[in-house]
Amino acid sequence: MRVCIIGTGYVGLTMGACLADIGHDVVCVDIDGSKITSLCNGVIPVHEPGLSKIVEKNYKRNTLSFSMDVGEGVSESDIVFIAVGTPFNEKSVDLSHVESAAKGIAKGINKYTIIANKSTVPVGSAELVKRIILENMVYPHKFDVVSNPEFLREGSAVKDFLNPDRIIIGTDSQKAAEIMTELYRPLKAPILITDQISAEIIKYACNAFLATKVSFINFIANLCDAVGANVKDVATGMGYDKRISFEFLKAGPGWGGSCLPKDCKTFIKIAEDCGYEFNLLKEVLKVNEDQKRLVVVKIRQLLGDLKDKCIGILGLSFKPNTDDVREAPAIDIINHLQTECALVKAYDPAAMENAGRILKGVEFATNAYEVAKDSDMLVLLTEWDEFRWLDFERIKSLLKKPIIFDTRNCLDSQLLTEFGFVYTGIGVKGISLEKIQRPETSLFMEAQGLEGESLI
Ligand code: UDX
């Protein structure tokens, strides 16, 4: 099929490249000329594993192209995806990019066309798009607006798009449902056809539920700290229950990113507009804010007064394998450390450029060892793989004090303690002794993110 995608962010670019890879003809359109020029020159604007390769491959075989011309992209396509940003501004979601995309689409429609919305938008947005298109159409043609939310995650976007758990198609049109089903047929995933509003709600409900799950385990982790339990064991014990599952039960410094925070706030607003107080989700957001504060409190407990102390930070992105620092816990935590007059030295394998645009007064290092040199302690904030395999004897010799705060519980606490480090995690007291006696089942390893590692 011929597909046009409007917006070349994480979602638009990934789905464009992937749809081209499974056999469709795709044109990705963006109003940002410099982005389009870069893409035509093979420069991918985001750090996303596997994306450059798949873009390059499909660009070379002419199944993927880039353009600034919305009208042409639309007129040559059967399906047009809207994959533009929908930021949450102060009190509500900003739909201006969706609106201008809809206006552009209206001018290019020259036959029956499906307009599929990939951007996460509040309830009723499909109707808004439909109205804008009707008002701005040059020649009357039939069209259908479909709500088709995307569930890919940054850091594993290509893999997620090509192996979705399910595909949601929100439409009342039988014809549109059939064409969309055909588009996704090569992915061999379950397809749920529903009405537009339900499709819109599904996306928010998923992200709100995931945020709730992480806030829940973070709260349990803090309780584990208080009573001397181990949250990794608690999460594993919970995860074996298939009704709960192991996913999204890793305690940490709080959740962030471009979607979960924004979508939770929008979902609360959607409920509010219906006269309903989404108190549960409000509390989930509060627990998340508290979690970031708690990291600073723990650092203070370990070092005392933070004035002029040098804190070495490992990891700035909101999660590994991405350069995205939007709503990253690291940004908030560093800002707090700085308000307490601490000096901050930081390193991230991919996100330093983006972090540098937001953070002021941070010394950026070229690797973890440079961060450790003369720092009073190390705080690991993002679980990049390369941090698991550092030469910790060298790290210890470089630090002023051998203190490590592993906010992602991803390092080997036993080994670090043997090396003479003061090791602190989130809710993991007493981890080292029991670890040796556990069965090495693959399920357990997977749950703990330990695939391929020895437990001892
Ligand atoms: C999310 C949704 O997962 C995805 O379906 C949607 O399309 C976009 O939003 P993403 O923002 O890429 O994806 O990140 P995700 O993997 O969901 O992680 C969100 C945050 O939760 C990160 O800060 C991550 O570190 C944190 N997290 C996740 C935890 O702290 N513990 C966990 O167990 C899982």
Coordinates of C-alpha atoms and ligand atoms in Angstrom, one line a residue:
M1 CA 0.0 0.0 0.0
R2 CA 1.0 3.6 -0.4
V3 CA 1.4 5.3 3.0
C4 CA 2.1 8.8 4.0
I5 CA 3.3 9.6 7.5
I6 CA 3.1 13.2 8.9
G7 CA 5.7 13.8 11.6
T8 CA 9.2 12.2 11.8
G9 CA 9.6 11.9 15.5
Y10 CA 10.2 8.6 17.3
V11 CA 6.8 7.2 16.4
G12 CA 6.5 8.6 12.8
L13 CA 10.0 7.7 11.7
T14 CA 10.0 4.2 13.3
M15 CA 6.6 3.3 11.8
G16 CA 7.6 4.7 8.4
A17 CA 10.7 2.7 8.2
C18 CA 9.0 -0.5 9.6
L19 CA 6.0 -0.2 7.2
A20 CA 8.4 0.2 4.3
D21 CA 10.3 -2.8 5.6
I22 CA 7.2 -5.0 5.6
G23 CA 6.4 -4.2 2.0
H24 CA 4.6 -0.8 1.8
D25 CA 5.6 2.3 -0.1
V26 CA 6.1 5.0 2.5
V27 CA 6.7 8.8 2.4
C28 CA 7.5 10.5 5.7
V29 CA 6.6 14.2 5.7
D30 CA 7.8 16.9 8.1
I31 CA 7.5 20.7 8.1
D32 CA 11.0 20.9 9.5
G33 CA 13.2 21.2 6.4
S34 CA 16.5 20.6 8.2
K35 CA 15.1 17.3 9.6
I36 CA 14.1 16.2 6.1
T37 CA 17.5 17.2 4.6
S38 CA 19.3 15.3 7.4
L39 CA 17.1 12.2 6.8
C40 CA 17.8 12.3 3.1
N41 CA 21.5 12.4 3.9
G42 CA 21.1 9.3 6.1
V43 CA 21.3 11.2 9.5
I44 CA 18.8 9.9 12.0
P45 CA 17.8 12.6 14.5
V46 CA 17.2 10.2 17.4
H47 CA 19.2 7.5 19.1
E48 CA 17.1 4.4 18.6
P49 CA 18.6 0.9 18.2
G50 CA 18.2 -0.6 14.7
L51 CA 16.4 2.5 13.3
S52 CA 19.3 3.8 11.1
K53 CA 19.8 0.4 9.5
I54 CA 16.2 0.0 8.6
V55 CA 15.9 3.6 7.4
E56 CA 19.0 3.3 5.2
K57 CA 17.9 -0.1 3.8
N58 CA 14.5 1.1 2.7
Y59 CA 15.6 4.5 1.5
K60 CA 18.1 2.8 -0.8
R61 CA 15.5 0.5 -2.3
N62 CA 13.1 3.4 -2.8
T63 CA 10.4 2.1 -0.5
L64 CA 11.0 5.0 2.0
S65 CA 11.3 8.6 1.0
F66 CA 11.2 11.9 2.9
S67 CA 9.5 15.1 1.9
M68 CA 8.2 18.5 3.1
D69 CA 5.3 18.5 0.7
V70 CA 2.2 17.3 2.7
G71 CA -0.2 17.8 -0.3
E72 CA 1.9 15.6 -2.6
G73 CA 2.4 12.9 0.1
V74 CA -1.3 12.7 0.8
S75 CA -2.4 12.7 -2.9
E76 CA -0.1 9.8 -3.6
S77 CA -1.2 7.7 -0.7
D78 CA -4.0 5.3 0.4
I79 CA -3.5 5.8 4.1
V80 CA -2.2 9.0 5.8
F81 CA -0.9 8.7 9.4
I82 CA -0.8 11.7 11.7
A83 CA 2.2 11.1 14.0
V84 CA 2.9 14.6 15.3
G85 CA 3.6 15.7 18.9
T86 CA 0.8 16.4 21.4
P87 CA 2.5 18.1 24.3
F88 CA 0.7 18.8 27.6
N89 CA 0.8 22.6 28.1
E90 CA 0.1 23.8 31.6
K91 CA -3.5 22.5 31.9
S92 CA -4.4 20.8 28.7
V93 CA -3.0 18.9 25.7
D94 CA -1.9 21.0 22.8
L95 CA -3.5 19.8 19.6
S96 CA -2.2 22.5 17.3
H97 CA 0.2 20.2 15.4
V98 CA -2.7 17.7 14.9
E99 CA -4.9 20.5 13.6
S100 CA -2.4 21.9 11.2
A101 CA -1.6 18.3 9.9
A102 CA -5.4 17.8 9.3
K103 CA -5.6 21.1 7.4
G104 CA -2.6 20.0 5.2
I105 CA -4.2 16.6 4.6
A106 CA -7.5 18.2 3.6
K107 CA -5.8 20.0 0.7
G108 CA -4.1 16.9 -0.7
I109 CA -7.1 14.4 -0.7
N110 CA -7.9 13.5 -4.3
K111 CA -9.6 10.1 -3.8
Y112 CA -10.9 7.9 -1.0
T113 CA -8.3 8.1 1.8
I114 CA -7.9 6.8 5.3
I115 CA -6.5 9.2 7.8
A116 CA -5.2 7.3 10.8
N117 CA -4.3 9.0 14.0
K118 CA -1.2 7.7 15.7
S119 CA -0.7 10.7 18.0
T120 CA -2.0 10.2 21.5
V121 CA -5.0 12.5 21.6
P122 CA -7.9 13.2 23.9
V123 CA -11.3 11.7 23.5
G124 CA -13.1 13.2 20.5
S125 CA -10.0 14.1 18.6
A126 CA -10.9 11.8 15.6
E127 CA -14.1 13.9 15.3
L128 CA -12.1 17.1 15.4
V129 CA -9.8 15.8 12.6
K130 CA -12.8 14.8 10.5
R131 CA -14.4 18.3 11.0
I132 CA -11.2 20.1 10.0
I133 CA -10.8 18.0 6.9
L134 CA -14.4 18.6 5.9
E135 CA -14.0 22.3 6.3
N136 CA -10.7 22.5 4.4
M137 CA -11.2 20.1 1.6
V138 CA -10.6 21.5 -1.9
Y139 CA -12.5 18.8 -3.8
P140 CA -15.1 16.6 -2.1
H141 CA -13.9 13.0 -1.7
K142 CA -14.9 10.3 0.7
F143 CA -12.5 9.7 3.6
D144 CA -12.5 7.9 7.0
V145 CA -10.7 8.9 10.1
V146 CA -9.3 6.0 12.1
S147 CA -7.9 6.0 15.6
N148 CA -4.9 3.7 15.6
P149 CA -2.8 4.2 18.8
E150 CA 0.8 3.1 18.9
F151 CA 2.4 1.3 21.8
L152 CA 6.1 1.2 20.9
R153 CA 8.6 2.1 23.5
E154 CA 11.7 4.3 23.0
G155 CA 14.8 2.2 23.1
S156 CA 13.1 -0.8 21.6
A157 CA 10.8 1.0 19.1
V158 CA 11.7 -1.0 16.0
K159 CA 11.3 -4.3 17.8
D160 CA 8.1 -3.2 19.4
F161 CA 6.6 -2.0 16.1
L162 CA 7.4 -5.2 14.3
N163 CA 6.2 -7.4 17.1
P164 CA 3.2 -5.7 18.7
D165 CA 1.2 -7.4 21.4
R166 CA -1.9 -6.2 19.6
I167 CA -3.1 -3.6 17.0
I168 CA -6.0 -1.3 17.8
I169 CA -8.1 0.0 15.0
G170 CA -10.8 2.5 16.1
T171 CA -13.4 3.1 13.3
D172 CA -17.1 2.7 12.5
S173 CA -16.2 2.1 8.8
Q174 CA -16.1 -1.5 7.6
K175 CA -14.1 -0.4 4.5
A176 CA -11.4 1.4 6.6
A177 CA -11.2 -1.5 9.1
E178 CA -10.5 -3.9 6.2
I179 CA -7.9 -1.7 4.6
M180 CA -6.1 -1.1 7.9
T181 CA -6.2 -4.9 8.7
E182 CA -4.6 -5.5 5.3
L183 CA -1.9 -2.9 6.0
Y184 CA -0.9 -4.7 9.2
R185 CA -1.4 -8.3 8.0
P186 CA 2.4 -9.0 7.7
L187 CA 2.8 -8.3 11.5
K188 CA 0.7 -11.3 12.5
A189 CA -0.6 -9.6 15.6
P190 CA -4.1 -9.8 17.1
I191 CA -6.2 -6.9 15.7
L192 CA -9.0 -5.4 17.8
I193 CA -11.5 -3.3 15.9
T194 CA -13.4 -0.9 18.1
D195 CA -15.0 2.5 17.9
Q196 CA -12.8 5.6 17.8
I197 CA -13.4 6.8 21.3
S198 CA -12.6 3.4 22.9
A199 CA -9.4 3.2 20.8
E200 CA -8.4 6.7 22.1
I201 CA -9.1 5.6 25.7
I202 CA -7.2 2.4 25.3
K203 CA -3.9 4.3 24.8
Y204 CA -4.4 6.4 27.9
A205 CA -5.6 3.5 30.0
C206 CA -2.5 1.5 29.1
N207 CA 0.0 4.3 29.9
A208 CA -1.8 5.2 33.1
F209 CA -1.8 1.6 34.2
L210 CA 1.9 1.2 33.4
A211 CA 2.7 4.4 35.4
T212 CA 0.5 3.0 38.2
K213 CA 2.4 -0.3 38.2
V214 CA 5.8 1.4 38.5
S215 CA 4.6 3.9 41.2
F216 CA 3.1 0.9 43.1
I217 CA 6.4 -1.0 43.1
N218 CA 8.3 2.1 44.0
F219 CA 6.1 2.6 47.0
I220 CA 6.6 -1.1 47.9
A221 CA 10.4 -0.6 47.5
N222 CA 10.3 2.3 50.0
L223 CA 8.3 0.1 52.4
C224 CA 10.9 -2.7 51.8
D225 CA 13.6 -0.2 52.8
A226 CA 11.7 0.6 56.0
V227 CA 11.1 -3.0 57.1
G228 CA 14.4 -4.5 55.7
A229 CA 12.9 -6.5 52.9
N230 CA 14.2 -6.9 49.3
V231 CA 11.9 -5.4 46.6
K232 CA 13.6 -7.5 43.8
D233 CA 12.4 -10.6 45.6
V234 CA 9.0 -9.1 46.3
A235 CA 8.6 -8.2 42.6
T236 CA 9.7 -11.6 41.5
G237 CA 7.3 -13.2 43.9
M238 CA 4.5 -11.0 42.6
G239 CA 5.5 -11.4 38.9
Y240 CA 5.2 -15.2 39.0
D241 CA 1.5 -14.6 39.4
K242 CA 0.4 -14.5 35.8
R243 CA -2.4 -12.0 36.6
I244 CA 0.3 -9.6 37.7
S245 CA 3.3 -10.5 35.4
F246 CA 7.0 -9.5 35.8
E247 CA 6.8 -6.4 33.5
F248 CA 7.0 -2.9 34.9
L249 CA 7.8 -4.1 38.4
K250 CA 11.4 -2.7 38.6
A251 CA 11.7 -0.2 41.3
G252 CA 13.7 2.9 40.5
P253 CA 14.1 6.7 40.8
G254 CA 10.7 7.3 39.2
W255 CA 9.2 7.0 35.8
G256 CA 9.6 9.6 33.0
G257 CA 9.8 10.0 29.2
S258 CA 7.8 11.7 26.6
C259 CA 4.6 9.7 27.1
L260 CA 3.8 8.4 30.6
P261 CA 3.9 11.8 32.4
K262 CA 2.0 13.7 29.6
D263 CA -0.6 11.0 29.1
C264 CA -1.3 10.6 32.9
K265 CA -1.9 14.4 33.1
T266 CA -4.1 14.4 30.1
F267 CA -6.1 11.4 31.3
I268 CA -6.7 13.2 34.6
K269 CA -7.9 16.2 32.6
I270 CA -10.1 14.0 30.4
A271 CA -11.8 12.7 33.5
E272 CA -12.0 16.1 35.1
D273 CA -13.9 17.4 31.9
C274 CA -16.4 14.7 32.6
G275 CA -16.8 15.8 36.2
Y276 CA -14.8 12.9 37.6
E277 CA -11.8 13.3 39.9
F278 CA -9.2 10.7 38.9
N279 CA -7.8 10.6 42.5
L280 CA -6.0 7.2 41.9
L281 CA -3.9 8.6 39.0
K282 CA -3.3 11.9 40.9
E283 CA -1.7 9.8 43.7
V284 CA 0.3 7.8 41.1
L285 CA 1.8 11.1 39.9
K286 CA 2.5 12.3 43.5
V287 CA 4.2 9.0 44.4
N288 CA 6.4 9.6 41.3
E289 CA 7.4 13.1 42.4
D290 CA 8.1 11.8 45.9
Q291 CA 10.3 9.1 44.5
K292 CA 12.6 11.6 42.9
R293 CA 12.7 13.7 46.1
L294 CA 13.6 10.5 48.0
V295 CA 16.7 9.9 45.9
V296 CA 18.0 13.3 47.0
V297 CA 17.1 12.5 50.6
K298 CA 19.0 9.3 50.4
I299 CA 22.0 11.1 48.9
R300 CA 21.9 13.5 51.8
Q301 CA 21.7 10.6 54.3
L302 CA 24.9 9.2 52.7
L303 CA 26.9 12.4 52.4
G304 CA 25.4 14.8 55.0
D305 CA 25.3 18.5 53.9
L306 CA 25.5 18.6 50.1
K307 CA 27.1 22.0 49.9
D308 CA 30.3 21.7 47.7
K309 CA 30.1 17.9 47.6
C310 CA 30.7 16.5 44.2
I311 CA 28.1 14.0 43.1
G312 CA 29.0 11.8 40.1
I313 CA 25.9 10.9 38.0
L314 CA 25.8 7.8 35.7
G315 CA 22.9 8.1 33.2
L316 CA 20.8 11.0 32.2
S317 CA 18.2 9.6 29.7
F318 CA 14.8 8.6 31.2
K319 CA 15.7 5.0 30.4
P320 CA 18.5 3.1 28.6
N321 CA 19.1 2.9 24.8
T322 CA 17.6 6.3 24.1
D323 CA 19.0 9.9 24.1
D324 CA 15.7 11.2 25.3
V325 CA 15.8 13.2 28.5
R326 CA 12.2 14.4 28.5
E327 CA 10.9 14.2 32.1
A328 CA 13.9 12.1 32.9
P329 CA 14.2 11.6 36.7
A330 CA 17.9 12.5 36.3
I331 CA 17.1 16.1 35.2
D332 CA 14.9 16.7 38.2
I333 CA 17.2 15.0 40.7
I334 CA 20.2 17.0 39.4
N335 CA 18.3 20.3 39.6
H336 CA 17.5 19.4 43.3
L337 CA 21.1 18.6 44.1
Q338 CA 22.2 21.9 42.6
T339 CA 19.6 23.8 44.7
E340 CA 21.4 22.2 47.7
C341 CA 24.7 23.6 46.3
A342 CA 26.1 20.3 45.3
L343 CA 28.5 20.1 42.4
V344 CA 27.4 17.6 39.7
K345 CA 29.6 15.7 37.3
A346 CA 27.7 13.4 34.8
Y347 CA 28.0 11.0 32.0
D348 CA 25.5 9.3 29.7
P349 CA 26.3 7.1 26.6
A350 CA 23.8 8.9 24.4
A351 CA 21.9 11.7 26.1
M352 CA 24.6 14.3 27.0
E353 CA 23.8 16.6 24.1
N354 CA 20.1 16.7 24.9
A355 CA 20.8 17.0 28.7
G356 CA 23.3 19.8 28.0
R357 CA 20.5 21.9 26.5
I358 CA 18.5 21.7 29.8
L359 CA 21.0 21.5 32.6
K360 CA 23.2 24.3 33.6
G361 CA 26.4 24.2 35.6
V362 CA 26.9 20.4 35.2
E363 CA 30.4 19.1 34.3
F364 CA 29.9 16.5 31.5
A365 CA 32.5 13.7 31.5
T366 CA 33.5 11.5 28.6
N367 CA 33.1 8.2 30.5
A368 CA 32.2 6.7 33.9
Y369 CA 35.7 6.8 35.2
E370 CA 36.1 10.5 34.6
V371 CA 32.8 10.9 36.5
A372 CA 34.2 8.9 39.5
K373 CA 37.5 10.9 39.6
D374 CA 37.4 13.0 42.8
S375 CA 33.6 12.6 43.2
D376 CA 32.3 12.1 46.8
M377 CA 30.0 9.3 45.6
L378 CA 28.4 7.8 42.5
V379 CA 24.7 7.8 41.7
L380 CA 23.5 5.5 39.0
L381 CA 20.3 6.9 37.5
T382 CA 19.8 5.0 34.2
E383 CA 20.5 1.3 33.8
W384 CA 22.7 1.4 30.7
D385 CA 24.3 -1.9 30.1
E386 CA 27.8 -0.5 30.1
F387 CA 27.5 0.6 33.7
R388 CA 27.0 -3.1 34.8
W389 CA 30.4 -4.0 33.5
L390 CA 32.6 -1.2 34.8
D391 CA 36.0 -1.9 36.4
F392 CA 34.7 -1.2 39.9
E393 CA 38.2 -1.6 41.5
R394 CA 39.3 1.3 39.3
I395 CA 36.1 3.3 40.1
K396 CA 36.8 2.8 43.8
S397 CA 40.4 4.1 43.5
L398 CA 39.1 7.2 41.7
L399 CA 36.3 8.1 44.1
K400 CA 36.9 10.2 47.2
K401 CA 34.6 7.9 49.1
P402 CA 33.6 4.4 48.0
I403 CA 29.9 5.1 48.0
I404 CA 27.5 3.9 45.2
F405 CA 23.8 4.6 45.1
D406 CA 22.3 2.3 42.5
T407 CA 18.8 3.8 42.0
R408 CA 18.0 1.1 39.4
N409 CA 19.1 -1.9 41.5
C410 CA 21.1 -3.2 38.5
L411 CA 24.6 -3.6 39.9
D412 CA 25.9 -6.6 41.8
S413 CA 25.5 -5.4 45.3
Q414 CA 27.4 -8.4 46.8
L415 CA 30.4 -7.9 44.6
L416 CA 30.5 -4.2 45.3
T417 CA 30.3 -4.7 49.0
E418 CA 33.1 -7.2 48.8
F419 CA 35.2 -4.6 47.0
G420 CA 34.6 -2.3 50.0
F421 CA 31.9 -0.1 48.6
V422 CA 29.0 1.3 50.6
Y423 CA 26.2 0.1 48.3
T424 CA 22.7 1.4 48.5
G425 CA 19.8 0.6 46.1
I426 CA 16.1 1.2 46.2
G427 CA 14.4 -1.3 48.6
V428 CA 17.1 -4.0 48.3
K429 CA 18.4 -4.4 51.8
G430 CA 19.7 -8.0 52.5
I431 CA 20.0 -8.9 48.8
S432 CA 23.4 -10.4 48.8
L433 CA 23.0 -13.5 51.0
E434 CA 19.8 -15.0 49.5
K435 CA 20.9 -14.4 46.0
I436 CA 23.3 -17.4 46.0
Q437 CA 20.6 -19.9 46.9
R438 CA 18.1 -19.2 44.3
P439 CA 17.3 -21.5 41.4
E440 CA 18.7 -20.3 38.1
T441 CA 15.4 -20.5 36.2
S442 CA 15.2 -18.5 33.0
L443 CA 12.0 -17.0 34.2
F444 CA 13.7 -15.7 37.3
M445 CA 16.7 -14.4 35.4
E446 CA 14.3 -12.7 33.0
A447 CA 12.4 -11.1 35.8
Q448 CA 15.5 -9.7 37.4
G449 CA 16.9 -8.5 34.0
L450 CA 19.7 -11.0 34.5
E451 CA 19.5 -13.0 31.3
G452 CA 22.9 -14.4 30.4
E453 CA 24.4 -13.6 33.8
S454 CA 25.5 -15.9 36.6
L455 CA 23.5 -15.3 39.7
I456 CA 26.5 -15.7 41.9
Ligands
UDX1 C1 5.7 4.2 27.0 C2 4.8 3.0 26.8 O1 5.5 1.8 27.4 C3 4.6 2.7 25.4 O2 3.7 1.6 25.2 C4 4.0 4.0 24.7 O3 3.8 3.8 23.3 C5 4.9 5.2 25.0 O4 5.1 5.3 26.4 P1 8.3 4.7 26.8 O5 8.0 6.1 27.2 O6 9.3 4.5 25.7 O7 7.0 3.9 26.5 O8 9.0 4.1 28.1 P2 8.7 2.8 29.1 O9 9.5 1.7 28.7 O10 7.2 2.6 29.2 O11 9.2 3.4 30.5 C6 8.6 4.6 31.1 C7 9.4 4.9 32.3 O12 9.1 3.9 33.4 C8 10.9 5.0 32.2 O13 11.3 6.1 32.9 C9 11.4 3.7 32.9 O14 12.7 3.8 33.4 C10 10.3 3.5 34.0 N1 10.2 2.1 34.4 C11 9.6 1.2 33.5 C12 10.5 1.8 35.7 O15 11.0 2.6 36.5 N2 10.3 0.4 36.0 C13 9.8 -0.5 35.2 O16 9.7 -1.6 35.6 C14 9.5 -0.1 33.9

